[in-house]
Short mmCIF file of C-alpha atoms in Angstrom, two decimals:
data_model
loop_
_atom_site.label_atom_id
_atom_site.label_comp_id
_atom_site.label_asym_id
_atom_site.label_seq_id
_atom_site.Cartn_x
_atom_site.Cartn_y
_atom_site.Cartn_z
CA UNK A 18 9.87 17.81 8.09
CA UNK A 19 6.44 19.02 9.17
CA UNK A 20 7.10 22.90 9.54
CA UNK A 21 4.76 25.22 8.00
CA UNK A 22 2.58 22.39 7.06
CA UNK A 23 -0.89 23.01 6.87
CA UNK A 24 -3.39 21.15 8.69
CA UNK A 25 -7.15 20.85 8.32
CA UNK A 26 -8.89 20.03 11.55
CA UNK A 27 -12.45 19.17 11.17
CA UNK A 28 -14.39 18.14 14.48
CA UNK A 29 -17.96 19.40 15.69
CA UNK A 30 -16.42 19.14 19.04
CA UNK A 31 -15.01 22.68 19.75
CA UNK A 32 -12.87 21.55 23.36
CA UNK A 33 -11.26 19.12 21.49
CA UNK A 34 -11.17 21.43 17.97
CA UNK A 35 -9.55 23.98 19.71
CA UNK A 36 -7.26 21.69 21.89
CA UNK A 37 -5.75 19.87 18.53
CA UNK A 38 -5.48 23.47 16.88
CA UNK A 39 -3.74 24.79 19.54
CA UNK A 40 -1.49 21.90 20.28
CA UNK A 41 -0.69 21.50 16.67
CA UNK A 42 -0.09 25.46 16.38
CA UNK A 43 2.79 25.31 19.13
CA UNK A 44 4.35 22.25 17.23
CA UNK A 45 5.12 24.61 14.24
CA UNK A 46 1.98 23.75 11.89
CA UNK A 47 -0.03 26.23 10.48
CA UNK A 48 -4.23 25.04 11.47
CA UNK A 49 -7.24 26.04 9.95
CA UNK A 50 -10.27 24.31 11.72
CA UNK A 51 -13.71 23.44 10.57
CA UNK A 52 -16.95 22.59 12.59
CA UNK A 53 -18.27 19.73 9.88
CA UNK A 54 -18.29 18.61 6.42
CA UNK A 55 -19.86 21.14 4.65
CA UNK A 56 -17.55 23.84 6.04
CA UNK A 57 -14.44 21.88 5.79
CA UNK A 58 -16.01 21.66 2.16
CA UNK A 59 -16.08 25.23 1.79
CA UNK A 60 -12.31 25.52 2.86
CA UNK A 61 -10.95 22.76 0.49
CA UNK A 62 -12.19 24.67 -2.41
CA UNK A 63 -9.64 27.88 -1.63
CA UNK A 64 -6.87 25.79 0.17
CA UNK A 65 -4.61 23.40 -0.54
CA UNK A 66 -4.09 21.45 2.54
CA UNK A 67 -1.16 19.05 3.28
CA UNK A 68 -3.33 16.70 5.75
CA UNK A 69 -6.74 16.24 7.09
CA UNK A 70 -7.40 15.47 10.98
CA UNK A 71 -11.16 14.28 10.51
CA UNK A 72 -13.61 13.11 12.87
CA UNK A 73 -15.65 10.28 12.32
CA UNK A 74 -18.77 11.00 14.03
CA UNK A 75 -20.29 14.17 13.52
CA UNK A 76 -23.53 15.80 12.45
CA UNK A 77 -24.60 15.60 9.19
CA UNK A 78 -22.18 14.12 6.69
CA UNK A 79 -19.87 11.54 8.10
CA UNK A 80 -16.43 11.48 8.46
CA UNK A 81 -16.75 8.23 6.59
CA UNK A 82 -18.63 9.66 4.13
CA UNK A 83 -16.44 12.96 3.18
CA UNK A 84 -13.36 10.80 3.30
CA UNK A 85 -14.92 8.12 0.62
CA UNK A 86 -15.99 11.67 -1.36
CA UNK A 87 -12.43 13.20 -1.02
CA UNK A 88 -10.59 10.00 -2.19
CA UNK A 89 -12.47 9.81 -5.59
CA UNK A 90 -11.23 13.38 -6.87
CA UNK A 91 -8.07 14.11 -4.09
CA UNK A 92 -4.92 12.39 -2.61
CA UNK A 93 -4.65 14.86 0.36
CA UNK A 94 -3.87 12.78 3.28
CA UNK A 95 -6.74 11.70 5.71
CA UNK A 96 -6.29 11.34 9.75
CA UNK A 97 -8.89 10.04 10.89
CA UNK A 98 -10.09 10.18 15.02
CA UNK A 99 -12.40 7.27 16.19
CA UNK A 100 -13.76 6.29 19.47
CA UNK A 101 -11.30 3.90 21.00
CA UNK A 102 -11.69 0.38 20.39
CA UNK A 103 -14.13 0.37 17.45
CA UNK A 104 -12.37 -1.63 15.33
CA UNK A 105 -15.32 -1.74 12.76
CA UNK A 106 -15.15 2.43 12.72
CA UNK A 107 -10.78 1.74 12.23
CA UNK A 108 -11.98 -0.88 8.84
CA UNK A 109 -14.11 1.45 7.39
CA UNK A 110 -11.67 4.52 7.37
CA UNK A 111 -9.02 2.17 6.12
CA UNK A 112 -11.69 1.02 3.32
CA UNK A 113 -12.69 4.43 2.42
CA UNK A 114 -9.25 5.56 2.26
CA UNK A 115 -8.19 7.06 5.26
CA UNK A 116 -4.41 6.92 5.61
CA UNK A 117 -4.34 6.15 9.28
CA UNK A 118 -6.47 6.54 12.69
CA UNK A 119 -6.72 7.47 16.09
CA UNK A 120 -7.99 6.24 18.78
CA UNK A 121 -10.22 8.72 21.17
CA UNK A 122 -8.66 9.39 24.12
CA UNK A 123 -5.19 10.29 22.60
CA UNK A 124 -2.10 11.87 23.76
CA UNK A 125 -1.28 15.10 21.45
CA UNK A 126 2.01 14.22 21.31
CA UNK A 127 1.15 10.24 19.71
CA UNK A 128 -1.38 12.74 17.07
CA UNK A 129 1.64 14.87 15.96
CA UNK A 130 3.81 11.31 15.54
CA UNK A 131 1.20 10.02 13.22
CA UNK A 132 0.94 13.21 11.23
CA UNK A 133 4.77 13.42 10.29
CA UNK A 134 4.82 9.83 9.97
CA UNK A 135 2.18 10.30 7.16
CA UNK A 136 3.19 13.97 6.09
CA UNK A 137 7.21 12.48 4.98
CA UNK A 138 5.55 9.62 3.28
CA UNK A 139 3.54 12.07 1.48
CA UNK A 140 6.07 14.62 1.13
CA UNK A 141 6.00 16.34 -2.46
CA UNK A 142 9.67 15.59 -4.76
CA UNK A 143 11.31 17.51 -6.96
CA UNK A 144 11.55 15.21 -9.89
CA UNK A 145 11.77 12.00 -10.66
CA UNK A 146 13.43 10.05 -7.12
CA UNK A 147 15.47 6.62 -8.19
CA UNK A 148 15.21 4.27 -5.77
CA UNK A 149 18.31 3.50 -3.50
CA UNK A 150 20.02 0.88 -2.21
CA UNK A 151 18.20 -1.67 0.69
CA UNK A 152 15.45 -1.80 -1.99
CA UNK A 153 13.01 -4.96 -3.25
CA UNK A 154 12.00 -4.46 -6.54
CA UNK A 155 9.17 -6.58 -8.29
CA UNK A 156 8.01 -5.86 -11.68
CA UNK A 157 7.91 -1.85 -12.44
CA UNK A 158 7.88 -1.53 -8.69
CA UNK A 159 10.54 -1.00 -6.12
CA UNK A 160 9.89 -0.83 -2.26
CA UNK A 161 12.62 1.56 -0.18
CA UNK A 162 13.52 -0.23 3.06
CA UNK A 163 14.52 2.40 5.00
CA UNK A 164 12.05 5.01 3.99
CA UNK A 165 9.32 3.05 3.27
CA UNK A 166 8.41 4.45 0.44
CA UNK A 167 7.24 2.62 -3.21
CA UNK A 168 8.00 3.60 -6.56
CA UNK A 169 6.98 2.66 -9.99
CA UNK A 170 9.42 3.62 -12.30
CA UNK A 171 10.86 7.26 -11.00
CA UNK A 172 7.00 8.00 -9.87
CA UNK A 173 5.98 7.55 -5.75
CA UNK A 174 3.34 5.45 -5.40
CA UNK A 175 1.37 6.74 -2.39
CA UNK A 176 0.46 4.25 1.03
CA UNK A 177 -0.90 4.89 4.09
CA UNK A 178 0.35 3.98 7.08
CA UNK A 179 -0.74 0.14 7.65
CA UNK A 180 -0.23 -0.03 4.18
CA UNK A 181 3.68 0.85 3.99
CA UNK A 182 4.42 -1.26 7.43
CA UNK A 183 2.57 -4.19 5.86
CA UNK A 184 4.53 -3.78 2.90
CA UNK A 185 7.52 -3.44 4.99
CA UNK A 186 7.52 -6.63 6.60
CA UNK A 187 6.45 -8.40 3.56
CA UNK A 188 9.57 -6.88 1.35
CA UNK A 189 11.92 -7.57 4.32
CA UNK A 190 11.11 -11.18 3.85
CA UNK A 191 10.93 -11.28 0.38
CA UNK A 192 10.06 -14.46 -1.07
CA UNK A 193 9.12 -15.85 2.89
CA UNK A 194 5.68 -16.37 4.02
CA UNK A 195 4.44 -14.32 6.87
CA UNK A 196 1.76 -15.10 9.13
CA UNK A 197 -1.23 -12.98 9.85
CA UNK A 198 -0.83 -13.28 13.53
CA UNK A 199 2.71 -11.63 13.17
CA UNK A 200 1.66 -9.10 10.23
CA UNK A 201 -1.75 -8.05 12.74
CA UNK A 202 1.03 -7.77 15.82
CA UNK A 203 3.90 -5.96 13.98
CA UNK A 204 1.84 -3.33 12.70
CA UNK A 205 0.40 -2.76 15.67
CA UNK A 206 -2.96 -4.27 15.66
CA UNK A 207 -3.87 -7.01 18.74
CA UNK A 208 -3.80 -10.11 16.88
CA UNK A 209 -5.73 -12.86 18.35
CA UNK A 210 -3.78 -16.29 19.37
CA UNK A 211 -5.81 -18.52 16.31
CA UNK A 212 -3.89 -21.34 14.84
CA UNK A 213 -1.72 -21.04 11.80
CA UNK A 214 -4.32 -23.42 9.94
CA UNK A 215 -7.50 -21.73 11.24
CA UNK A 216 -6.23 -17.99 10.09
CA UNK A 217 -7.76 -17.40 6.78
CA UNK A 218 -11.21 -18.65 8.61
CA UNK A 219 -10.98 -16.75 11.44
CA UNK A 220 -10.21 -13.80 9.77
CA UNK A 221 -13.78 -12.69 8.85
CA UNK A 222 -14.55 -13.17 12.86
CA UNK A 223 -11.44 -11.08 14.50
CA UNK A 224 -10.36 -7.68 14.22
CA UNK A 225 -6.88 -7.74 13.89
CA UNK A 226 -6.97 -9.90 10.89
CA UNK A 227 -9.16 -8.16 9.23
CA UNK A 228 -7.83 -4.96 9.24
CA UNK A 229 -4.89 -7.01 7.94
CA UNK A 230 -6.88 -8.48 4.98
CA UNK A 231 -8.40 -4.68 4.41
CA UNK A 232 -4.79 -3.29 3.82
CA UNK A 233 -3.70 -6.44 1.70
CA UNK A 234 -7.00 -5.75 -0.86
CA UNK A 235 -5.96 -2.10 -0.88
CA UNK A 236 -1.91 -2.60 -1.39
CA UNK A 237 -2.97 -5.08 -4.35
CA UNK A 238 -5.43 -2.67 -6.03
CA UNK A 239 -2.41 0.03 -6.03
CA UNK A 240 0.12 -2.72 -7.06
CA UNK A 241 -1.50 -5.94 -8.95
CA UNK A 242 -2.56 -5.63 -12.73
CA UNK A 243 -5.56 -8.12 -11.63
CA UNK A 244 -5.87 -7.76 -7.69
CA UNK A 245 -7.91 -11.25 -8.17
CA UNK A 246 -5.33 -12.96 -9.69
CA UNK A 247 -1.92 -11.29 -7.53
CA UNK A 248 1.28 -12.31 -8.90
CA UNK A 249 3.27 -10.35 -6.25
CA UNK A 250 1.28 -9.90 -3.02
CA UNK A 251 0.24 -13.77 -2.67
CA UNK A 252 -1.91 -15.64 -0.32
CA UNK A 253 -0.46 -18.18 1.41
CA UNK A 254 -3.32 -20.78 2.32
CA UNK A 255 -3.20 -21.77 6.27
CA UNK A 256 -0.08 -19.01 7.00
CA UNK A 257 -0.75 -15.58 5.87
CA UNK A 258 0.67 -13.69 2.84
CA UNK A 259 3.99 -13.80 0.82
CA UNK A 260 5.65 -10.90 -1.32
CA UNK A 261 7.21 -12.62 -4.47
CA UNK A 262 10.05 -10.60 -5.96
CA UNK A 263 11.89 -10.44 -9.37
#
């Protein structure tokens, strides 16, 4: 799935630069690293990458700031590294567009996971792709079970990672409400032990949730006509949300 993929690996950290290039090299990828922004600027105009591995804190520009820059003109996908347990850092990259993160220390094998986990999401078709069987379809959209993957019409409709496992739990309980304490546990966020009643209030205040409420604005700006208004993705006061097929 991932051979001869090419990664861009932007870090001002040149142990760990080198580590991930060399790591990812020996897993079959082809690597071109940058020190910061500007040169992994520099090397986007020439290449065409399949993936970004960017680092959030560096000199200069942000990581944060290049990947809010890169998602107004470009759909590459956007790894994003982050000190562990910032969960503020892991909101904003999902808010800017990032299309997953990883926690610093990491294990280079869990970094190559995530990349081919995002690269066959993201993997180019030839053609139009019609949906198969073990799919929920509302309005001109239809959700793939099994490879997690949304179309509208014949067209893939891109997600990131929390994005297509919230989706994924949602679709297989169609028409169900599902609590946030189970969505922030099941897609592998630490979801805090709040009431069922309290969790739309407590959501502002813990972590968990909130990444939860980041990736419900962003599936409903992708998929709702009015993301104010959703007539799919739906609220459920006191629980957490509901997907509402056809």
């Amino acid at each position: 799935m991932s051979a001869h993929a090419h990664i861009l690996v932007v870090d001002d950290d040149k142990r760990l630069r080198e580590l991930i290039a060399r790591y990812l090299g020996e897993q079959g990828f082809r690597v071109t690293v940058a020190v910061d922004a500007a040169e992994a600027r520099a090397k986007l105009k020439s290449i065409a990458f399949d993936l970004i591995v960017l680092d959030i804190m560096m000199p200069g520009e942000s990581g944060l700031d290049l990947t809010r820059a890169l998602r107004a003109e470009d759909a590459v996908p956007i790894l994003l590294l982050t000190a562990m347990g910032e969960v503020q850092d892991r909101i904003a990259g999902l808010e800017t567009g990032a299309d997953d993160y990883l926690g610093k220390p990491f294990e280079p094998k869990e970094l190559v996971l995530r990349i081919n986990a995002i690269l066959k999401r993201a993997k180019p078709r030839a053609g139009v792709v019609v949906p198969v069987a073990g799919t929920v379809k509302f309005g001109s959209y239809a959700f793939e079970l099994e490879r997690r993957r949304l179309y509208k019409g014949g067209d893939i409709v891109h997600l990131t990672e929390g994005e297509s496992e919230l989706l994924l739990l949602l679709a297989r309980r169609a028409g169900q409400p599902v609590s946030r304490d189970e969505l922030s546990s099941r897609t592998g966020s630490d979801g805090d032990e709040a009431q069922a009643e309290n969790a739309e209030a407590s959501a502002a205040d813990t972590g968990a949730s909130r990444l939860i409420d980041v990736q419900m604005t962003r599936l409903r700006r992708k998929i709702e006509d009015d993301p104010r208004f959703p007539r799919y993705l739906q609220t459920v006061r006191g629980i957490g949300y509901v997907l509402r097929p056809d």
